[in-house]
Coordinates of C-alpha atoms in Angstrom, one line a residue:
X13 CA -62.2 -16.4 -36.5
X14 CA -59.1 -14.1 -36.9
X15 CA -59.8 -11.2 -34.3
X16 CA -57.5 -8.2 -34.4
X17 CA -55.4 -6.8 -31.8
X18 CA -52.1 -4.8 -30.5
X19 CA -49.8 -5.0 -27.6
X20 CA -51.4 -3.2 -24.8
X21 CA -47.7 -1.5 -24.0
X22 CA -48.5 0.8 -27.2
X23 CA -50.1 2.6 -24.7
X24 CA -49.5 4.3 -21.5
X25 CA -52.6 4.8 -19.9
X26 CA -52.8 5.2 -15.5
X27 CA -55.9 2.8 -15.1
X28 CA -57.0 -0.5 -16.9
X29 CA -60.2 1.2 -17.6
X30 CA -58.5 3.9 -19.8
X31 CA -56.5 1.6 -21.6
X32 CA -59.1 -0.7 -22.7
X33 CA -61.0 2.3 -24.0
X34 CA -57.8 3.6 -25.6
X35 CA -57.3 0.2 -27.8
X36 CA -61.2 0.2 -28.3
X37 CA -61.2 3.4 -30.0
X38 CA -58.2 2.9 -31.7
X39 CA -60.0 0.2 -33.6
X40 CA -58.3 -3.1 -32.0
X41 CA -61.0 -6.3 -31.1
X42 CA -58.5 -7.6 -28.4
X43 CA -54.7 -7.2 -27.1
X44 CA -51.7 -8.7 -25.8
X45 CA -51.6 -8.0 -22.0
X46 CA -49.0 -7.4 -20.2
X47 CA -48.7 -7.3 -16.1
X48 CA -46.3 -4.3 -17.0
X49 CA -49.6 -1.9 -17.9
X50 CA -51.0 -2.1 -14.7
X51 CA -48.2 -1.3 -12.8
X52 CA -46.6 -5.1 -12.4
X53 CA -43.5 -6.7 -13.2
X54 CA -44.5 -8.8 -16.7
X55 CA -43.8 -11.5 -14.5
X56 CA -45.1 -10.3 -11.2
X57 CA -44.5 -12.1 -8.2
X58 CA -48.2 -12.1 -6.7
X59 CA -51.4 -10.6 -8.3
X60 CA -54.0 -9.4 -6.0
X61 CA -57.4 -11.0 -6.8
X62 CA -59.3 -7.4 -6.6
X63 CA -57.0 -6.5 -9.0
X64 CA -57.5 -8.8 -11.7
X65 CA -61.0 -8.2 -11.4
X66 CA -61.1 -4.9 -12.1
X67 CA -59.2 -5.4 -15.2
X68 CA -61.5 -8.1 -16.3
X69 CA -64.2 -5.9 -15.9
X70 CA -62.8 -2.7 -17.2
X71 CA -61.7 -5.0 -20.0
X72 CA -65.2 -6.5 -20.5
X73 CA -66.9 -2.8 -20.4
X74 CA -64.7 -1.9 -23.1
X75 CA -65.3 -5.1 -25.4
X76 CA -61.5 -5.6 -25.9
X77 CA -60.8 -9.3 -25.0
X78 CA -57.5 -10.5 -23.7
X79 CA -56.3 -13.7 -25.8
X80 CA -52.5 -13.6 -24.8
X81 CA -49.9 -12.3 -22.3
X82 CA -46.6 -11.8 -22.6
X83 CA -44.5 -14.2 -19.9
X84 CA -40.9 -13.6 -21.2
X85 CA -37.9 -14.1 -19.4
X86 CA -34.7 -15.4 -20.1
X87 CA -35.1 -19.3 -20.4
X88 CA -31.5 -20.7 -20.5
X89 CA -29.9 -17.9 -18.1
X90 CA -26.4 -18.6 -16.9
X91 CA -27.8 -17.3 -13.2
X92 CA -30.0 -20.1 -12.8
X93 CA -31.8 -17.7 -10.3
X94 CA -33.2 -15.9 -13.1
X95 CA -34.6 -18.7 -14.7
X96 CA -35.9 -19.7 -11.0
X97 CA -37.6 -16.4 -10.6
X98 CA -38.9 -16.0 -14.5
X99 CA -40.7 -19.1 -13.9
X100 CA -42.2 -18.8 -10.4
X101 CA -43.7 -15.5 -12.6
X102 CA -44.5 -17.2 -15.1
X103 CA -46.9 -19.8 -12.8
X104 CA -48.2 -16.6 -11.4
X105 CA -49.4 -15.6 -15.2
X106 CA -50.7 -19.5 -15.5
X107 CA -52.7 -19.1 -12.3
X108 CA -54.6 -15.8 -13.4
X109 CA -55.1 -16.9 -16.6
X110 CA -58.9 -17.9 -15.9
X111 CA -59.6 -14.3 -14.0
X112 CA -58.6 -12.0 -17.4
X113 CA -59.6 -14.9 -20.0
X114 CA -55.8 -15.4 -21.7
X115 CA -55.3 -19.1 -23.4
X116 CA -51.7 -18.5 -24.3
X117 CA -48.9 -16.9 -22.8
X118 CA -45.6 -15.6 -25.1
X119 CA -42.0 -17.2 -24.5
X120 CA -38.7 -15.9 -24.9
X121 CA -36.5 -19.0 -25.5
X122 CA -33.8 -17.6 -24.3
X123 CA -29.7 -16.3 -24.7
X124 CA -27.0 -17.0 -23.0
X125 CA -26.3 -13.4 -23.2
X126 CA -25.9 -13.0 -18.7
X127 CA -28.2 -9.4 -18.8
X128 CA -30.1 -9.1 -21.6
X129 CA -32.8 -11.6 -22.7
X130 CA -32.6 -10.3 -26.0
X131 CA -28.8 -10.4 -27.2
X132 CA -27.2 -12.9 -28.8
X133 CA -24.5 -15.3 -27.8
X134 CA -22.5 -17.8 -29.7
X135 CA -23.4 -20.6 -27.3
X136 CA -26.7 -20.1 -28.1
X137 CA -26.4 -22.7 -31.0
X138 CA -24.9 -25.2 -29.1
X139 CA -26.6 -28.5 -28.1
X140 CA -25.9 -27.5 -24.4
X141 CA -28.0 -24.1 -25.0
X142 CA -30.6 -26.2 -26.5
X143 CA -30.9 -28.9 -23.9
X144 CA -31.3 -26.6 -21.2
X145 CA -34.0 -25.0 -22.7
X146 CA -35.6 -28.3 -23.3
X147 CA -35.5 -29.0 -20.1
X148 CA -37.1 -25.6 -18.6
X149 CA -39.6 -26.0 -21.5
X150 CA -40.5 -29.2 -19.9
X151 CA -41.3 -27.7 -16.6
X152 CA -43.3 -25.3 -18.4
X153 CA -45.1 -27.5 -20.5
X154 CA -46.1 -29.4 -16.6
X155 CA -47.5 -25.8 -15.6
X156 CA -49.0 -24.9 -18.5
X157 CA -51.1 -28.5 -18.4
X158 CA -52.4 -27.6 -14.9
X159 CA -53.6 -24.5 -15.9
X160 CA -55.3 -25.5 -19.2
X161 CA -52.9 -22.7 -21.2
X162 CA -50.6 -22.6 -24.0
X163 CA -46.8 -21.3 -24.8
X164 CA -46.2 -18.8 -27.2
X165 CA -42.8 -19.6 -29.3
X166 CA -41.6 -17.1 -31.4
X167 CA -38.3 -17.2 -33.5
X168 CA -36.0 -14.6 -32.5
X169 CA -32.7 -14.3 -34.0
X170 CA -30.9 -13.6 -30.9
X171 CA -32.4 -16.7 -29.1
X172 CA -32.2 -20.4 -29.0
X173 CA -34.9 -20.9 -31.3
X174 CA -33.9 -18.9 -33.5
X175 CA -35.0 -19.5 -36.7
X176 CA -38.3 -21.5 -38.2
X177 CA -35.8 -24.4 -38.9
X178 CA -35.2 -24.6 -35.4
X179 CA -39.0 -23.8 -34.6
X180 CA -40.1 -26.6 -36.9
X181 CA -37.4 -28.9 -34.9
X182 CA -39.0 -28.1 -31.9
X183 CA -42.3 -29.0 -32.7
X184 CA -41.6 -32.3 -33.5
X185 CA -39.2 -33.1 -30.8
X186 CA -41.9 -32.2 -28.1
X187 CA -45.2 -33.0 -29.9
X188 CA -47.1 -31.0 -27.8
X189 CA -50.2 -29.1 -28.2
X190 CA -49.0 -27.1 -25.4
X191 CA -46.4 -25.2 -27.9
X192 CA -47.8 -22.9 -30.1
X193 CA -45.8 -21.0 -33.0
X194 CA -46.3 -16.7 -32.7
X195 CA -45.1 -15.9 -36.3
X196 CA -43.7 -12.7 -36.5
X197 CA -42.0 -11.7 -40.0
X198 CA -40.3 -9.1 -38.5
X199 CA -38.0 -12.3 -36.7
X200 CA -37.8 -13.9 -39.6
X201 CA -36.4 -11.7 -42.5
X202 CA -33.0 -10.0 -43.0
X203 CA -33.4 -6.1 -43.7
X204 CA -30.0 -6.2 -46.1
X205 CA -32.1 -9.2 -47.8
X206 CA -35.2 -7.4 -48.1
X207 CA -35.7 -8.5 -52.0
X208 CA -35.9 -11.9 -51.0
X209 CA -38.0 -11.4 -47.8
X210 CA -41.6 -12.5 -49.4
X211 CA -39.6 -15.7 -50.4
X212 CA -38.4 -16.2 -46.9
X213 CA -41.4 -15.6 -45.1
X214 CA -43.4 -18.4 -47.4
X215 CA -40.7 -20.8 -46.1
X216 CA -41.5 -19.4 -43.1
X217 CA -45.0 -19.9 -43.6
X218 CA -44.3 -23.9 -45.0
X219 CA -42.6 -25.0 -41.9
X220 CA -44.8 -23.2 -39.5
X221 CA -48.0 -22.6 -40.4
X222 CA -49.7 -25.6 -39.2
X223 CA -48.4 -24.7 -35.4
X224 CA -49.1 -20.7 -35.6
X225 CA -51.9 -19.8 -33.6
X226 CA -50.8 -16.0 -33.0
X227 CA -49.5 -13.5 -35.7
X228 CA -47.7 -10.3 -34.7
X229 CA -47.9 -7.6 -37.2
X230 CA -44.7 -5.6 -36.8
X231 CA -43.1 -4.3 -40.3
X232 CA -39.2 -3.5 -40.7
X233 CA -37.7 -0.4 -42.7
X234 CA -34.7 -0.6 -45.1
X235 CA -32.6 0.3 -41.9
X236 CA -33.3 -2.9 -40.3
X237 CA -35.9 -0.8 -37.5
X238 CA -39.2 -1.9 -36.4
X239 CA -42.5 0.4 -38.1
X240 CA -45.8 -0.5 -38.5
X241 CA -47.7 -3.0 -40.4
X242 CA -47.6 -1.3 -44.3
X243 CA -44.8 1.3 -43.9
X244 CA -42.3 -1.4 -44.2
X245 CA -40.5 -3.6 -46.9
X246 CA -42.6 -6.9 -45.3
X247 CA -45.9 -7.9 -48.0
X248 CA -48.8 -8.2 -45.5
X249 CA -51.0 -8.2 -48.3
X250 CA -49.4 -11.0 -49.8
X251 CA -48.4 -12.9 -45.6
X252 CA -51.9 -12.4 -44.2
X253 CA -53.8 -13.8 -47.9
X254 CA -51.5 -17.0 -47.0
X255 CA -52.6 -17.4 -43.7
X256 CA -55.9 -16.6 -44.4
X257 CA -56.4 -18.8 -47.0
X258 CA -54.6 -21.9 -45.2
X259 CA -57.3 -21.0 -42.1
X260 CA -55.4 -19.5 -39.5
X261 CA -58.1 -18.5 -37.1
X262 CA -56.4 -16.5 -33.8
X263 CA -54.9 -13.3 -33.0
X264 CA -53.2 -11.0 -35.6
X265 CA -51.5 -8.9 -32.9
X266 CA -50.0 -5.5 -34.3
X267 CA -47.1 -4.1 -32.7
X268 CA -43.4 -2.3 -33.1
X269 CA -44.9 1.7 -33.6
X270 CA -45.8 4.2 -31.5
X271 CA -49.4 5.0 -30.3
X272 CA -50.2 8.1 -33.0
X273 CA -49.9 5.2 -35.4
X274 CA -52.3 2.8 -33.7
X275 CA -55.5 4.1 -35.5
X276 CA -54.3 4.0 -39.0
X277 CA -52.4 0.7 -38.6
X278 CA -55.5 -1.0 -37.3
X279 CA -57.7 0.5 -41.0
X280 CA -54.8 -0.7 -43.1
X281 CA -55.0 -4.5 -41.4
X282 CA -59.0 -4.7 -41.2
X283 CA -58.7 -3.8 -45.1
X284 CA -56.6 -7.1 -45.5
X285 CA -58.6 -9.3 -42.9
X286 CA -61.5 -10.9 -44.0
X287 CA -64.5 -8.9 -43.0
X288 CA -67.0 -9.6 -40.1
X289 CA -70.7 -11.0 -40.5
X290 CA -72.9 -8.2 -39.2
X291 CA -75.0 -9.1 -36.5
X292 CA -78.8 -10.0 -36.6

Protein backbone atom coordinates (compact mmCIF):
# COMPACT_ATOMS: atom_id res chain seq x y z
CA UNK A 1 0.00 0.00 0.00
CA UNK A 2 1.49 3.38 -1.06
CA UNK A 3 1.19 5.56 2.21
CA UNK A 4 1.97 9.29 1.95
CA UNK A 5 4.39 11.27 3.72
CA UNK A 6 6.99 14.38 3.99
CA UNK A 7 10.26 14.98 5.56
CA UNK A 8 9.77 15.77 9.09
CA UNK A 9 12.49 18.85 8.77
CA UNK A 10 9.49 20.76 6.80
CA UNK A 11 8.83 21.61 10.17
CA UNK A 12 10.25 23.13 13.14
CA UNK A 13 8.34 22.20 15.93
CA UNK A 14 10.16 22.17 20.01
CA UNK A 15 8.65 18.70 21.01
CA UNK A 16 8.11 15.37 19.07
CA UNK A 17 4.56 15.52 20.21
CA UNK A 18 3.99 18.84 18.23
CA UNK A 19 5.49 17.74 15.21
CA UNK A 20 3.69 14.61 14.75
CA UNK A 21 0.51 16.66 15.20
CA UNK A 22 1.82 19.28 12.75
CA UNK A 23 2.37 16.52 9.77
CA UNK A 24 -1.04 14.90 11.01
CA UNK A 25 -2.98 17.84 10.29
CA UNK A 26 -1.20 18.84 7.43
CA UNK A 27 -2.58 15.73 5.86
CA UNK A 28 0.66 13.35 5.67
CA UNK A 29 0.07 9.27 6.76
CA UNK A 30 3.85 8.97 7.81
CA UNK A 31 7.38 10.90 7.48
CA UNK A 32 10.94 10.76 6.93
CA UNK A 33 12.55 11.15 10.42
CA UNK A 34 15.36 12.77 11.06
CA UNK A 35 17.49 12.74 14.53
CA UNK A 36 17.96 16.44 13.58
CA UNK A 37 14.07 17.30 14.67
CA UNK A 38 14.51 16.33 18.02
CA UNK A 39 17.40 18.16 18.81
CA UNK A 40 20.20 15.39 17.56
CA UNK A 41 22.83 15.33 15.11
CA UNK A 42 21.12 13.22 11.90
CA UNK A 43 23.67 10.90 12.87
CA UNK A 44 23.86 11.23 16.62
CA UNK A 45 26.32 9.69 18.50
CA UNK A 46 24.12 8.03 21.31
CA UNK A 47 20.27 8.13 21.71
CA UNK A 48 18.80 7.91 25.08
CA UNK A 49 16.23 5.12 25.37
CA UNK A 50 13.53 7.52 27.24
CA UNK A 51 13.93 9.43 24.40
CA UNK A 52 13.08 7.30 21.70
CA UNK A 53 10.17 6.37 23.60
CA UNK A 54 8.65 9.37 23.81
CA UNK A 55 8.81 9.88 20.19
CA UNK A 56 7.41 6.57 19.49
CA UNK A 57 4.70 7.37 21.51
CA UNK A 58 3.99 10.94 20.58
CA UNK A 59 4.32 9.50 17.13
CA UNK A 60 1.84 6.63 17.71
CA UNK A 61 -0.76 9.29 19.45
CA UNK A 62 -0.61 11.16 16.45
CA UNK A 63 -1.06 8.21 13.82
CA UNK A 64 1.90 9.38 11.72
CA UNK A 65 4.23 6.32 11.29
CA UNK A 66 7.92 6.50 10.75
CA UNK A 67 9.01 4.26 7.59
CA UNK A 68 12.42 5.94 6.93
CA UNK A 69 15.30 8.03 8.43
CA UNK A 70 17.68 9.93 6.90
CA UNK A 71 21.44 8.50 7.73
CA UNK A 72 23.55 10.63 5.31
CA UNK A 73 26.96 11.34 5.46
CA UNK A 74 29.69 11.57 3.25
CA UNK A 75 30.51 7.96 2.15
CA UNK A 76 33.88 8.23 0.20
CA UNK A 77 35.42 11.29 2.34
CA UNK A 78 39.04 12.04 1.80
CA UNK A 79 39.22 12.44 5.91
CA UNK A 80 38.65 8.92 6.52
CA UNK A 81 37.57 10.17 10.01
CA UNK A 82 34.44 11.38 8.64
CA UNK A 83 33.49 8.40 7.09
CA UNK A 84 34.57 6.70 10.60
CA UNK A 85 32.25 8.92 12.47
CA UNK A 86 29.25 8.97 9.74
CA UNK A 87 29.07 5.35 10.22
CA UNK A 88 29.47 4.73 13.92
CA UNK A 89 26.10 7.29 13.48
CA UNK A 90 24.77 5.47 11.18
CA UNK A 91 24.87 1.99 13.54
CA UNK A 92 23.45 4.24 16.07
CA UNK A 93 20.31 4.88 13.54
CA UNK A 94 20.41 0.82 12.87
CA UNK A 95 20.21 0.09 16.52
CA UNK A 96 17.03 2.38 17.23
CA UNK A 97 15.49 1.40 14.37
CA UNK A 98 13.06 -1.23 16.31
CA UNK A 99 12.23 1.60 19.15
CA UNK A 100 10.55 4.28 16.34
CA UNK A 101 9.48 1.43 13.74
CA UNK A 102 11.93 2.72 10.50
CA UNK A 103 12.81 -0.34 7.95
CA UNK A 104 15.08 1.82 5.77
CA UNK A 105 17.48 4.35 6.38
CA UNK A 106 18.54 7.12 3.32
CA UNK A 107 22.33 7.11 1.93
CA UNK A 108 24.31 9.77 0.62
CA UNK A 109 26.89 7.90 -1.62
CA UNK A 110 29.17 10.26 -1.43
CA UNK A 111 31.81 13.19 -3.11
CA UNK A 112 35.05 13.68 -2.90
CA UNK A 113 34.30 17.19 -2.44
CA UNK A 114 36.62 17.49 1.46
CA UNK A 115 33.48 19.71 3.17
CA UNK A 116 30.50 19.34 1.58
CA UNK A 117 28.66 16.00 1.08
CA UNK A 118 26.73 17.48 -1.50
CA UNK A 119 29.24 19.10 -4.07
CA UNK A 120 30.65 17.64 -6.83
CA UNK A 121 34.16 16.55 -7.67
CA UNK A 122 35.70 15.28 -10.81
CA UNK A 123 37.15 12.23 -9.03
CA UNK A 124 33.91 11.29 -8.23
CA UNK A 125 33.64 9.22 -11.61
CA UNK A 126 36.66 7.48 -11.20
CA UNK A 127 36.89 3.72 -10.43
CA UNK A 128 38.89 4.72 -7.22
CA UNK A 129 35.75 6.91 -6.06
CA UNK A 130 33.64 4.04 -6.73
CA UNK A 131 35.60 1.30 -5.08
CA UNK A 132 35.79 3.03 -1.92
CA UNK A 133 32.34 3.38 -1.76
CA UNK A 134 31.89 -0.24 -2.47
CA UNK A 135 33.80 -1.01 0.12
CA UNK A 136 32.01 1.26 2.90
CA UNK A 137 28.79 0.02 1.34
CA UNK A 138 29.91 -3.27 2.26
CA UNK A 139 30.33 -2.45 5.86
CA UNK A 140 27.00 -1.12 5.76
CA UNK A 141 25.36 -3.69 4.08
CA UNK A 142 27.09 -6.12 7.48
CA UNK A 143 25.17 -3.51 9.75
CA UNK A 144 22.20 -3.13 8.15
CA UNK A 145 21.88 -7.29 8.12
CA UNK A 146 22.22 -7.24 11.99
CA UNK A 147 19.61 -4.90 12.45
CA UNK A 148 17.00 -6.37 9.93
CA UNK A 149 17.05 -2.67 7.91
CA UNK A 150 17.58 -1.43 4.57
CA UNK A 151 19.71 1.38 2.64
CA UNK A 152 18.27 4.05 0.92
CA UNK A 153 20.23 4.91 -2.54
CA UNK A 154 19.27 7.82 -4.17
CA UNK A 155 20.97 9.24 -7.49
CA UNK A 156 22.39 12.50 -6.89
CA UNK A 157 24.19 14.34 -9.43
CA UNK A 158 26.92 15.52 -7.33
CA UNK A 159 27.69 11.97 -5.97
CA UNK A 160 29.11 8.72 -6.82
CA UNK A 161 26.05 7.29 -7.86
CA UNK A 162 25.08 9.59 -9.66
CA UNK A 163 22.88 8.75 -12.22
CA UNK A 164 20.20 5.66 -12.71
CA UNK A 165 22.91 4.18 -15.04
CA UNK A 166 25.10 4.07 -12.26
CA UNK A 167 22.17 3.05 -9.79
CA UNK A 168 21.16 0.22 -12.10
CA UNK A 169 25.13 -0.81 -11.99
CA UNK A 170 24.98 -0.97 -8.55
CA UNK A 171 22.21 -3.09 -8.14
CA UNK A 172 23.55 -5.76 -9.97
CA UNK A 173 27.05 -5.59 -8.77
CA UNK A 174 25.88 -6.14 -5.05
CA UNK A 175 22.69 -8.16 -5.51
CA UNK A 176 21.48 -7.30 -2.33
CA UNK A 177 18.12 -6.90 -0.93
CA UNK A 178 19.65 -4.68 1.51
CA UNK A 179 19.97 -1.77 -1.23
CA UNK A 180 16.95 -0.13 -1.96
CA UNK A 181 16.48 2.64 -4.84
CA UNK A 182 14.71 6.29 -3.34
CA UNK A 183 13.74 7.73 -6.74
CA UNK A 184 13.60 11.17 -6.67
CA UNK A 185 12.91 13.07 -10.20
CA UNK A 186 14.17 16.05 -8.94
CA UNK A 187 17.97 14.04 -9.15
CA UNK A 188 17.31 12.88 -12.14
CA UNK A 189 16.28 15.63 -14.68
CA UNK A 190 18.14 18.62 -16.11
CA UNK A 191 16.17 22.00 -15.58
CA UNK A 192 17.76 23.49 -19.13
CA UNK A 193 16.29 20.02 -20.49
CA UNK A 194 13.07 20.32 -19.01
CA UNK A 195 11.12 19.36 -22.47
CA UNK A 196 12.67 16.18 -22.38
CA UNK A 197 12.36 15.49 -18.64
CA UNK A 198 9.00 13.06 -18.75
CA UNK A 199 11.25 11.05 -21.29
CA UNK A 200 14.11 10.98 -18.84
CA UNK A 201 12.33 10.11 -15.94
CA UNK A 202 10.59 6.85 -17.77
CA UNK A 203 14.29 5.75 -18.39
CA UNK A 204 14.58 6.54 -15.06
CA UNK A 205 11.67 4.58 -14.25
CA UNK A 206 12.92 1.40 -16.73
CA UNK A 207 16.17 0.89 -15.03
CA UNK A 208 14.91 1.47 -11.54
CA UNK A 209 11.75 0.74 -10.83
CA UNK A 210 12.00 -2.82 -9.91
CA UNK A 211 14.52 -1.68 -6.82
CA UNK A 212 12.50 1.66 -5.74
CA UNK A 213 10.88 1.09 -2.54
CA UNK A 214 10.70 5.03 -1.56
CA UNK A 215 9.63 7.98 -3.79
CA UNK A 216 10.39 11.58 -2.82
CA UNK A 217 8.11 14.09 -4.30
CA UNK A 218 10.23 17.19 -4.75
CA UNK A 219 9.36 19.25 -8.19
CA UNK A 220 11.96 21.71 -9.87
CA UNK A 221 11.19 25.29 -11.45
CA UNK A 222 12.45 26.50 -14.84
CA UNK A 223 15.42 28.05 -12.73
CA UNK A 224 16.72 24.69 -11.81
CA UNK A 225 15.25 25.34 -7.73
CA UNK A 226 13.49 22.84 -5.73
CA UNK A 227 9.24 23.62 -5.32
CA UNK A 228 6.71 21.42 -4.51
CA UNK A 229 5.13 18.51 -5.99
CA UNK A 230 2.75 20.32 -9.06
CA UNK A 231 4.29 23.88 -9.20
CA UNK A 232 7.06 22.48 -11.16
CA UNK A 233 8.01 21.42 -14.84
CA UNK A 234 8.25 17.50 -13.42
CA UNK A 235 4.64 15.32 -14.65
CA UNK A 236 3.60 13.68 -11.34
CA UNK A 237 0.50 12.93 -12.89
CA UNK A 238 2.05 11.10 -15.53
CA UNK A 239 5.51 9.61 -12.81
CA UNK A 240 3.22 8.48 -10.00
CA UNK A 241 0.40 6.60 -12.83
CA UNK A 242 3.76 4.62 -13.76
CA UNK A 243 4.62 3.58 -10.49
CA UNK A 244 1.33 2.94 -9.56
CA UNK A 245 0.46 0.90 -12.20
CA UNK A 246 3.88 -1.22 -12.17
CA UNK A 247 2.86 -1.74 -8.12
CA UNK A 248 5.17 0.28 -6.20
CA UNK A 249 3.81 -0.11 -2.74
CA UNK A 250 6.01 2.17 -0.04
CA UNK A 251 6.50 5.72 0.85
CA UNK A 252 5.80 8.63 -1.52
CA UNK A 253 7.71 11.09 0.64
CA UNK A 254 7.10 14.93 -0.33
CA UNK A 255 9.69 17.30 0.26
CA UNK A 256 11.88 20.54 -1.18
CA UNK A 257 9.05 23.51 -0.04
CA UNK A 258 8.40 25.25 2.82
CA UNK A 259 5.84 24.32 5.59
CA UNK A 260 2.80 27.00 4.28
CA UNK A 261 2.88 24.67 1.36
CA UNK A 262 2.64 21.41 3.18
CA UNK A 263 -1.26 21.25 3.26
CA UNK A 264 -1.90 21.89 -0.25
CA UNK A 265 0.90 19.70 -1.53
CA UNK A 266 -0.33 16.83 0.44
CA UNK A 267 -4.45 17.44 -1.50
CA UNK A 268 -2.70 17.73 -4.86
CA UNK A 269 -0.71 14.06 -4.23
CA UNK A 270 -3.80 12.15 -2.50
CA UNK A 271 -5.73 13.33 -5.81
CA UNK A 272 -3.07 11.26 -7.86
CA UNK A 273 -2.62 8.36 -5.28
CA UNK A 274 -4.92 5.72 -5.46
CA UNK A 275 -7.61 6.16 -2.79
CA UNK A 276 -8.01 4.26 0.53
CA UNK A 277 -10.64 1.48 1.34
CA UNK A 278 -12.73 3.01 4.12
CA UNK A 279 -12.81 1.14 7.13
CA UNK A 280 -15.63 -1.28 8.42
Amino acid sequence: MIHLGIFGKTFDRKTSARLADAIALAGYECTQFNMASIGLDTLPSVVDNGHLETVRRDFAASKVTIPVISGTYNMIAPDSKVVEEGRQGFRVLAEASKALGYSTITLCTGTRHATDKWKIHPDNAGEEAWSAFRGELDRLIEIAEAHDVVLGVEPEPSNVISSPASARRLLDEVGSNRVKIVFDPFNLVEWSKRDYASDTLLRAYDLLADATSIIHAQDMRNDGKPCAPGTGFIDFPKLLNLFVRGGFSGPVIAHGFNESEAASTAAYLCDLLPSKEPAH
